[in-house]
Each structure stands twice: as structure tokens, then as C-alpha cells.
Amino acid sequence: MSQNPEVTVAVVDDDDDLRDALVELIQAAGWKAESYASAEAFLDELSRRLSERDTRPAGCALVDVRLPGMDGMALFRSLGGLMPGFPVIILTGHGDVPMAVEALKAGAVDFMEKPFDPDRLLDSVRQALSLDAEARQTQAMVDQFRTLLDKLTPREREVMDCMVLGNSNKGIASKLGISPRTVEIYRARVMEKMEVKTLAELIRLSLRAMSGGA
């Protein structure tokens, strides 16, 4: 995966020395890194950035389980509500492994038990950033699909819904009380406005949009 200066790895840990070491490691690998000593500081910065622009920041987060104030698990859950699918790697001490496993089951990319191997950590970061890139690409496609959807007339939307369900022209005509020839005209308009070439592509994008994208 090519390094992208717009991609940021956030390090959330109250251990100053470890946090600084992680930032240096991540920067040496070619990524931008930001550090936060608490969950609250990270969430405040994310909220500010999200309010300034309509897209979520690109990247991932390394989050320690034990944090002052809001702990790492609470932060992980908050991130899931604020930015669904945002990749998180959990940092944990030996006694926190059960919590880390719980985080994995809830969708965390990985958990790293301290002291951890730097190469393994960087591999996990690469995996997290790859997942984030895929999620953002999918979300961009879904956003575009929804924009195009707004261009359809109510009747074209009805026809499209029937198409996605696999109804034939005759079935759509019967359901909507129009002729099969009229259905063909509407189908052509739907395909043109939605900028797709095949029914399979239309169905795939519709399913992604209904699932909420990334």
C-alpha cells in the first residue's frame, strides 16, 4: 500500500514515552502520526474535524485499553458510533487481554499485547489502513449512487425498485399498471441516470446503499 500524507495514524495512550516511541515508529514507516494522552482529547479533535468537513478523516487509531477518564473500550465504542467502520488497533497489558478479545469480537482490527513487536504492529497498521481505504472507496460509491438516485422521478424509482427485486418487464408492468413497452423506456432511463451498464451493477450498488455503505 502506498503511503499517503493525508492518512493519519492516531496514537491514544497516556504513557508519554510509549506514545512518543509509537509516533516515531509510525513516522519512520512513512505515515503521518498524531498523539493523544486521553480518549477525550482524541474525540474532541475528531468532532472538530468532522464539523469542518463532510468526510471522515482517513486513517486508523492505536488505542490503549487503560486510559485516564474514558477508557479504551469506551473510546472504541464511541468511535463506532461517530465513524462506523473506522479501524482501531487495541494496545493492551497482559491483564487486559479479555477486554482486547472483546474488542476483536466487536470489530477491532487487532490487539497488541505490551511489549509488542514493532514489525507486527506496522503490519497491523498496514492492514487497518487498507481496510479504511476500502471502506472509504465503498462509501464514495454509495454517496454517488444516492446523489444519482435523487435525479429519478417517482415512477422511475418505482421501476428501479422492481428491477432490483428481479421482476421481469411483464411483472413490473402488471404491478405498476403500465405497458411492458413503457417499462422498457423507464428501465433505459433508470440505467442512464444511475450511470450503470448492467442490472447486476445496479443491484450491487443498491444493496450497498441499503446497508449504509462502509
Tab-separated table of N, CA and C in Angstrom, residues 50-177:
chain	number	residue	atom	x	y	z
A	50	LEU	N	-14.734	16.685	11.967
A	50	LEU	CA	-15.958	16.250	11.298
A	50	LEU	C	-16.932	17.407	11.098
A	51	SER	N	-16.916	18.369	12.002
A	51	SER	CA	-17.813	19.526	11.877
A	51	SER	C	-17.333	20.493	10.804
A	52	GLU	N	-16.029	20.427	10.495
A	52	GLU	CA	-15.466	21.334	9.499
A	52	GLU	C	-15.590	20.805	8.077
A	53	ARG	N	-15.696	19.497	7.935
A	53	ARG	CA	-15.825	18.916	6.599
A	53	ARG	C	-16.779	17.739	6.670
A	54	ASP	N	-17.279	17.367	5.472
A	54	ASP	CA	-18.356	16.384	5.425
A	54	ASP	C	-17.859	14.943	5.320
A	55	THR	N	-16.543	14.740	5.323
A	55	THR	CA	-15.998	13.390	5.212
A	55	THR	C	-15.161	13.074	6.437
A	56	ARG	N	-15.118	11.810	6.797
A	56	ARG	CA	-14.364	11.416	7.983
A	56	ARG	C	-12.869	11.401	7.668
A	57	PRO	N	-12.022	11.631	8.673
A	57	PRO	CA	-10.578	11.572	8.456
A	57	PRO	C	-10.157	10.181	7.992
A	58	ALA	N	-9.140	10.130	7.157
A	58	ALA	CA	-8.630	8.855	6.672
A	58	ALA	C	-7.533	8.360	7.601
A	59	GLY	N	-7.562	7.082	7.924
A	59	GLY	CA	-6.510	6.532	8.762
A	59	GLY	C	-7.005	5.453	9.695
A	60	CYS	N	-6.360	5.358	10.867
A	60	CYS	CA	-6.741	4.374	11.872
A	60	CYS	C	-6.260	4.890	13.227
A	61	ALA	N	-6.549	4.130	14.269
A	61	ALA	CA	-6.145	4.543	15.609
A	61	ALA	C	-5.554	3.373	16.385
A	62	LEU	N	-4.495	3.668	17.141
A	62	LEU	CA	-3.945	2.738	18.114
A	62	LEU	C	-4.430	3.216	19.476
A	63	VAL	N	-5.184	2.382	20.170
A	63	VAL	CA	-5.845	2.817	21.407
A	63	VAL	C	-5.474	1.902	22.570
A	64	ASP	N	-4.934	2.504	23.622
A	64	ASP	CA	-4.616	1.742	24.833
A	64	ASP	C	-5.907	1.455	25.604
A	65	VAL	N	-5.992	0.272	26.174
A	65	VAL	CA	-7.181	-0.084	26.949
A	65	VAL	C	-7.287	0.769	28.208
A	66	ARG	N	-6.163	0.942	28.898
A	66	ARG	CA	-6.163	1.680	30.161
A	66	ARG	C	-5.854	3.151	29.898
A	67	LEU	N	-6.858	3.995	30.011
A	67	LEU	CA	-6.698	5.427	29.809
A	67	LEU	C	-7.333	6.179	30.974
A	68	PRO	N	-6.825	7.358	31.311
A	68	PRO	CA	-7.473	8.157	32.352
A	68	PRO	C	-8.824	8.656	31.854
A	69	GLY	N	-9.798	8.742	32.726
A	69	GLY	CA	-11.126	9.166	32.284
A	69	GLY	C	-11.784	8.065	31.478
A	70	MET	N	-12.209	8.377	30.255
A	70	MET	CA	-12.802	7.372	29.375
A	70	MET	C	-11.757	6.325	29.001
A	71	ASP	N	-12.066	5.033	29.217
A	71	ASP	CA	-11.083	4.007	28.891
A	71	ASP	C	-11.129	3.646	27.401
A	72	GLY	N	-10.178	2.776	27.001
A	72	GLY	CA	-10.044	2.449	25.591
A	72	GLY	C	-11.261	1.764	25.003
A	73	MET	N	-11.933	0.921	25.773
A	73	MET	CA	-13.116	0.230	25.273
A	73	MET	C	-14.258	1.210	25.042
A	74	ALA	N	-14.415	2.164	25.961
A	74	ALA	CA	-15.459	3.173	25.781
A	74	ALA	C	-15.148	4.037	24.564
A	75	LEU	N	-13.871	4.348	24.368
A	75	LEU	CA	-13.474	5.115	23.179
A	75	LEU	C	-13.768	4.326	21.914
A	76	PHE	N	-13.458	3.035	21.938
A	76	PHE	CA	-13.713	2.177	20.781
A	76	PHE	C	-15.196	2.179	20.415
A	77	ARG	N	-16.038	2.081	21.420
A	77	ARG	CA	-17.483	2.097	21.164
A	77	ARG	C	-17.937	3.470	20.653
A	78	SER	N	-17.359	4.539	21.197
A	78	SER	CA	-17.718	5.887	20.743
A	78	SER	C	-17.309	6.106	19.292
A	79	LEU	N	-16.143	5.601	18.923
A	79	LEU	CA	-15.685	5.733	17.536
A	79	LEU	C	-16.618	4.991	16.589
A	80	GLY	N	-17.139	3.837	17.052
A	80	GLY	CA	-18.065	3.075	16.225
A	80	GLY	C	-19.334	3.845	15.921
A	81	GLY	N	-19.765	4.684	16.871
A	81	GLY	CA	-20.951	5.499	16.637
A	81	GLY	C	-20.652	6.743	15.835
A	82	LEU	N	-19.461	7.312	16.047
A	82	LEU	CA	-19.083	8.542	15.362
A	82	LEU	C	-18.656	8.295	13.925
A	83	MET	N	-17.866	7.242	13.718
A	83	MET	CA	-17.355	6.908	12.390
A	83	MET	C	-17.401	5.398	12.212
A	84	PRO	N	-18.572	4.848	11.862
A	84	PRO	CA	-18.695	3.390	11.730
A	84	PRO	C	-17.640	2.808	10.796
A	85	GLY	N	-17.002	1.739	11.253
A	85	GLY	CA	-16.004	1.077	10.420
A	85	GLY	C	-14.604	1.649	10.529
A	86	PHE	N	-14.413	2.720	11.315
A	86	PHE	CA	-13.079	3.297	11.455
A	86	PHE	C	-12.169	2.274	12.140
A	87	PRO	N	-11.014	1.927	11.513
A	87	PRO	CA	-10.190	0.838	12.045
A	87	PRO	C	-9.478	1.212	13.343
A	88	VAL	N	-9.546	0.305	14.302
A	88	VAL	CA	-8.914	0.522	15.604
A	88	VAL	C	-8.070	-0.706	15.959
A	89	ILE	N	-6.847	-0.445	16.414
A	89	ILE	CA	-5.967	-1.478	16.948
A	89	ILE	C	-5.862	-1.235	18.452
A	90	ILE	N	-6.143	-2.249	19.237
A	90	ILE	CA	-6.146	-2.116	20.685
A	90	ILE	C	-4.762	-2.442	21.245
A	91	LEU	N	-4.245	-1.572	22.121
A	91	LEU	CA	-2.989	-1.811	22.834
A	91	LEU	C	-3.333	-2.249	24.256
A	92	THR	N	-2.716	-3.318	24.716
A	92	THR	CA	-3.143	-3.881	25.991
A	92	THR	C	-1.991	-4.444	26.803
A	93	GLY	N	-2.118	-4.335	28.127
A	93	GLY	CA	-1.219	-5.030	29.022
A	93	GLY	C	-1.697	-6.459	29.212
A	94	HIS	N	-0.891	-7.284	29.861
A	94	HIS	CA	-1.217	-8.709	29.999
A	94	HIS	C	-2.588	-8.929	30.635
A	95	GLY	N	-2.911	-8.178	31.664
A	95	GLY	CA	-4.172	-8.392	32.369
A	95	GLY	C	-5.393	-7.915	31.629
A	96	ASP	N	-5.184	-7.230	30.499
A	96	ASP	CA	-6.316	-6.664	29.761
A	96	ASP	C	-6.701	-7.487	28.539
A	97	VAL	N	-6.084	-8.658	28.387
A	97	VAL	CA	-6.346	-9.461	27.189
A	97	VAL	C	-7.833	-9.790	27.009
A	98	PRO	N	-8.580	-10.173	28.078
A	98	PRO	CA	-10.013	-10.448	27.865
A	98	PRO	C	-10.768	-9.260	27.249
A	99	MET	N	-10.420	-8.042	27.666
A	99	MET	CA	-11.061	-6.864	27.095
A	99	MET	C	-10.667	-6.691	25.634
A	100	ALA	N	-9.414	-6.996	25.324
A	100	ALA	CA	-8.957	-6.889	23.945
A	100	ALA	C	-9.680	-7.891	23.049
A	101	VAL	N	-9.887	-9.088	23.560
A	101	VAL	CA	-10.628	-10.103	22.798
A	101	VAL	C	-12.059	-9.639	22.563
A	102	GLU	N	-12.633	-9.010	23.590
A	102	GLU	CA	-13.982	-8.453	23.440
A	102	GLU	C	-14.008	-7.410	22.322
A	103	ALA	N	-12.955	-6.582	22.262
A	103	ALA	CA	-12.872	-5.570	21.217
A	103	ALA	C	-12.762	-6.205	19.838
A	104	LEU	N	-11.992	-7.291	19.728
A	104	LEU	CA	-11.875	-8.003	18.452
A	104	LEU	C	-13.228	-8.498	17.983
A	105	LYS	N	-13.983	-9.071	18.900
A	105	LYS	CA	-15.311	-9.570	18.553
A	105	LYS	C	-16.229	-8.435	18.104
A	106	ALA	N	-15.965	-7.225	18.621
A	106	ALA	CA	-16.790	-6.064	18.271
A	106	ALA	C	-16.302	-5.366	17.010
A	107	GLY	N	-15.194	-5.859	16.428
A	107	GLY	CA	-14.765	-5.299	15.150
A	107	GLY	C	-13.409	-4.641	15.126
A	108	ALA	N	-12.644	-4.688	16.230
A	108	ALA	CA	-11.295	-4.128	16.202
A	108	ALA	C	-10.434	-4.917	15.214
A	109	VAL	N	-9.480	-4.249	14.596
A	109	VAL	CA	-8.628	-4.903	13.602
A	109	VAL	C	-7.684	-5.909	14.248
A	110	ASP	N	-7.131	-5.536	15.408
A	110	ASP	CA	-6.144	-6.398	16.068
A	110	ASP	C	-5.959	-5.895	17.498
A	111	PHE	N	-5.298	-6.697	18.318
A	111	PHE	CA	-4.848	-6.174	19.599
A	111	PHE	C	-3.389	-6.557	19.786
A	112	MET	N	-2.635	-5.617	20.345
A	112	MET	CA	-1.203	-5.799	20.540
A	112	MET	C	-0.924	-5.811	22.040
A	113	GLU	N	-0.369	-6.915	22.513
A	113	GLU	CA	-0.048	-7.028	23.931
A	113	GLU	C	1.345	-6.467	24.186
A	114	LYS	N	1.450	-5.571	25.166
A	114	LYS	CA	2.738	-4.954	25.501
A	114	LYS	C	3.621	-5.953	26.268
A	115	PRO	N	4.950	-5.938	26.019
A	115	PRO	CA	5.635	-5.210	24.936
A	115	PRO	C	5.384	-5.911	23.604
A	116	PHE	N	5.249	-5.160	22.532
A	116	PHE	CA	4.901	-5.762	21.250
A	116	PHE	C	6.043	-5.633	20.251
A	117	ASP	N	5.974	-6.480	19.232
A	117	ASP	CA	6.975	-6.484	18.178
A	117	ASP	C	6.679	-5.344	17.197
A	118	PRO	N	7.634	-4.443	16.950
A	118	PRO	CA	7.387	-3.304	16.061
A	118	PRO	C	6.944	-3.715	14.662
A	119	ASP	N	7.546	-4.772	14.116
A	119	ASP	CA	7.180	-5.203	12.765
A	119	ASP	C	5.741	-5.689	12.713
A	120	ARG	N	5.336	-6.418	13.748
A	120	ARG	CA	3.947	-6.892	13.777
A	120	ARG	C	2.984	-5.717	13.903
A	121	LEU	N	3.362	-4.732	14.713
A	121	LEU	CA	2.493	-3.563	14.855
A	121	LEU	C	2.340	-2.838	13.518
A	122	LEU	N	3.434	-2.663	12.794
A	122	LEU	CA	3.356	-1.988	11.499
A	122	LEU	C	2.527	-2.793	10.497
A	123	ASP	N	2.625	-4.110	10.577
A	123	ASP	CA	1.786	-4.952	9.708
A	123	ASP	C	0.305	-4.723	10.021
A	124	SER	N	-0.019	-4.607	11.304
A	124	SER	CA	-1.406	-4.359	11.696
A	124	SER	C	-1.869	-2.982	11.226
A	125	VAL	N	-0.979	-2.003	11.309
A	125	VAL	CA	-1.325	-0.670	10.824
A	125	VAL	C	-1.596	-0.703	9.319
A	126	ARG	N	-0.756	-1.411	8.580
A	126	ARG	CA	-0.984	-1.529	7.127
A	126	ARG	C	-2.342	-2.163	6.837
A	127	GLN	N	-2.660	-3.215	7.578
A	127	GLN	CA	-3.954	-3.875	7.398
A	127	GLN	C	-5.097	-2.913	7.708
A	128	ALA	N	-4.959	-2.163	8.800
A	128	ALA	CA	-6.013	-1.222	9.197
A	128	ALA	C	-6.202	-0.134	8.150
A	129	LEU	N	-5.104	0.391	7.627
A	129	LEU	CA	-5.199	1.455	6.625
A	129	LEU	C	-5.767	0.923	5.310
A	130	SER	N	-5.457	-0.321	4.986
A	130	SER	CA	-6.035	-0.925	3.783
A	130	SER	C	-7.544	-1.076	3.931
A	131	LEU	N	-7.987	-1.519	5.106
A	131	LEU	CA	-9.415	-1.653	5.369
A	131	LEU	C	-10.101	-0.292	5.303
A	132	ASP	N	-9.432	0.730	5.834
A	132	ASP	CA	-10.006	2.081	5.811
A	132	ASP	C	-10.140	2.588	4.382
A	133	ALA	N	-9.129	2.338	3.551
A	133	ALA	CA	-9.181	2.786	2.156
A	133	ALA	C	-10.329	2.111	1.414
A	134	GLU	N	-10.504	0.816	1.656
A	134	GLU	CA	-11.603	0.092	1.009
A	134	GLU	C	-12.953	0.629	1.465
A	135	ALA	N	-13.074	0.896	2.766
A	135	ALA	CA	-14.340	1.407	3.302
A	135	ALA	C	-14.666	2.778	2.734
A	136	ARG	N	-13.648	3.643	2.618
A	136	ARG	CA	-13.893	4.984	2.092
A	136	ARG	C	-14.225	4.949	0.598
A	137	GLN	N	-13.604	4.030	-0.137
A	137	GLN	CA	-13.923	3.891	-1.556
A	137	GLN	C	-15.368	3.425	-1.738
A	138	THR	N	-15.765	2.448	-0.931
A	138	THR	CA	-17.140	1.956	-0.998
A	138	THR	C	-18.123	3.057	-0.634
A	139	GLN	N	-17.805	3.825	0.413
A	139	GLN	CA	-18.697	4.900	0.844
A	139	GLN	C	-18.830	5.964	-0.231
A	140	ALA	N	-17.733	6.261	-0.931
A	140	ALA	CA	-17.785	7.253	-2.007
A	140	ALA	C	-18.717	6.786	-3.129
A	141	MET	N	-18.665	5.478	-3.442
A	141	MET	CA	-19.551	4.926	-4.465
A	141	MET	C	-21.002	5.009	-4.027
A	142	VAL	N	-21.242	4.705	-2.753
A	142	VAL	CA	-22.610	4.751	-2.229
A	142	VAL	C	-23.137	6.181	-2.218
A	143	ASP	N	-22.297	7.130	-1.813
A	143	ASP	CA	-22.718	8.534	-1.797
A	143	ASP	C	-23.082	9.003	-3.199
A	144	GLN	N	-22.270	8.587	-4.190
A	144	GLN	CA	-22.560	8.949	-5.572
A	144	GLN	C	-23.872	8.320	-6.037
A	145	PHE	N	-24.083	7.067	-5.644
A	145	PHE	CA	-25.314	6.369	-6.005
A	145	PHE	C	-26.533	7.100	-5.445
A	146	ARG	N	-26.446	7.524	-4.189
A	146	ARG	CA	-27.575	8.216	-3.572
A	146	ARG	C	-27.825	9.573	-4.226
A	147	THR	N	-26.762	10.227	-4.663
A	147	THR	CA	-26.918	11.504	-5.375
A	147	THR	C	-27.659	11.296	-6.688
A	148	LEU	N	-27.266	10.246	-7.408
A	148	LEU	CA	-27.937	9.944	-8.673
A	148	LEU	C	-29.385	9.521	-8.447
A	149	LEU	N	-29.625	8.848	-7.339
A	149	LEU	CA	-30.972	8.374	-7.017
A	149	LEU	C	-31.952	9.541	-6.920
A	150	ASP	N	-31.476	10.664	-6.434
A	150	ASP	CA	-32.334	11.838	-6.281
A	150	ASP	C	-32.783	12.412	-7.629
A	151	LYS	N	-32.109	12.007	-8.710
A	151	LYS	CA	-32.462	12.507	-10.038
A	151	LYS	C	-33.626	11.734	-10.668
A	152	LEU	N	-33.955	10.588	-10.067
A	152	LEU	CA	-35.040	9.781	-10.626
A	152	LEU	C	-36.392	10.397	-10.290
A	153	THR	N	-37.331	10.267	-11.233
A	153	THR	CA	-38.710	10.652	-10.949
A	153	THR	C	-39.334	9.580	-10.055
A	154	PRO	N	-40.455	9.866	-9.396
A	154	PRO	CA	-41.108	8.843	-8.566
A	154	PRO	C	-41.403	7.559	-9.334
A	155	ARG	N	-41.859	7.679	-10.583
A	155	ARG	CA	-42.156	6.480	-11.370
A	155	ARG	C	-40.882	5.731	-11.723
A	156	GLU	N	-39.823	6.430	-12.061
A	156	GLU	CA	-38.553	5.765	-12.357
A	156	GLU	C	-38.018	5.047	-11.114
A	157	ARG	N	-38.240	5.630	-9.960
A	157	ARG	CA	-37.794	4.987	-8.728
A	157	ARG	C	-38.590	3.706	-8.477
A	158	GLU	N	-39.892	3.745	-8.754
A	158	GLU	CA	-40.718	2.540	-8.603
A	158	GLU	C	-40.224	1.432	-9.530
A	159	VAL	N	-39.918	1.805	-10.768
A	159	VAL	CA	-39.420	0.815	-11.732
A	159	VAL	C	-38.070	0.268	-11.268
A	160	MET	N	-37.197	1.144	-10.803
A	160	MET	CA	-35.886	0.696	-10.344
A	160	MET	C	-36.017	-0.279	-9.174
A	161	ASP	N	-36.897	0.032	-8.226
A	161	ASP	CA	-37.100	-0.868	-7.089
A	161	ASP	C	-37.542	-2.250	-7.548
A	162	CYS	N	-38.393	-2.290	-8.544
A	162	CYS	CA	-38.850	-3.576	-9.093
A	162	CYS	C	-37.711	-4.291	-9.816
A	163	MET	N	-36.890	-3.528	-10.529
A	163	MET	CA	-35.742	-4.114	-11.233
A	163	MET	C	-34.783	-4.778	-10.247
A	164	VAL	N	-34.518	-4.076	-9.164
A	164	VAL	CA	-33.580	-4.584	-8.168
A	164	VAL	C	-34.092	-5.866	-7.525
A	165	LEU	N	-35.408	-5.980	-7.429
A	165	LEU	CA	-36.014	-7.194	-6.862
A	165	LEU	C	-36.065	-8.342	-7.862
A	166	GLY	N	-35.646	-8.074	-9.104
A	166	GLY	CA	-35.583	-9.130	-10.110
A	166	GLY	C	-36.853	-9.336	-10.910
A	167	ASN	N	-37.790	-8.390	-10.842
A	167	ASN	CA	-39.035	-8.526	-11.601
A	167	ASN	C	-38.791	-8.366	-13.093
A	168	SER	N	-39.498	-9.139	-13.889
A	168	SER	CA	-39.417	-9.020	-15.346
A	168	SER	C	-40.186	-7.791	-15.804
A	169	ASN	N	-40.018	-7.450	-17.079
A	169	ASN	CA	-40.768	-6.313	-17.631
A	169	ASN	C	-42.270	-6.533	-17.494
A	170	LYS	N	-42.711	-7.758	-17.781
A	170	LYS	CA	-44.144	-8.053	-17.673
A	170	LYS	C	-44.601	-7.942	-16.223
A	171	GLY	N	-43.759	-8.428	-15.299
A	171	GLY	CA	-44.113	-8.357	-13.882
A	171	GLY	C	-44.190	-6.914	-13.396
A	172	ILE	N	-43.245	-6.087	-13.840
A	172	ILE	CA	-43.250	-4.673	-13.456
A	172	ILE	C	-44.469	-3.975	-14.045
A	173	ALA	N	-44.765	-4.298	-15.314
A	173	ALA	CA	-45.910	-3.689	-15.982
A	173	ALA	C	-47.201	-4.017	-15.248
A	174	SER	N	-47.353	-5.272	-14.860
A	174	SER	CA	-48.555	-5.698	-14.153
A	174	SER	C	-48.666	-5.026	-12.788
A	175	LYS	N	-47.540	-4.940	-12.093
A	175	LYS	CA	-47.536	-4.368	-10.748
A	175	LYS	C	-47.846	-2.873	-10.769
A	176	LEU	N	-47.323	-2.157	-11.777
A	176	LEU	CA	-47.475	-0.705	-11.817
A	176	LEU	C	-48.627	-0.241	-12.715
A	177	GLY	N	-49.233	-1.176	-13.415
A	177	GLY	CA	-50.364	-0.816	-14.264
A	177	GLY	C	-49.964	-0.039	-15.502
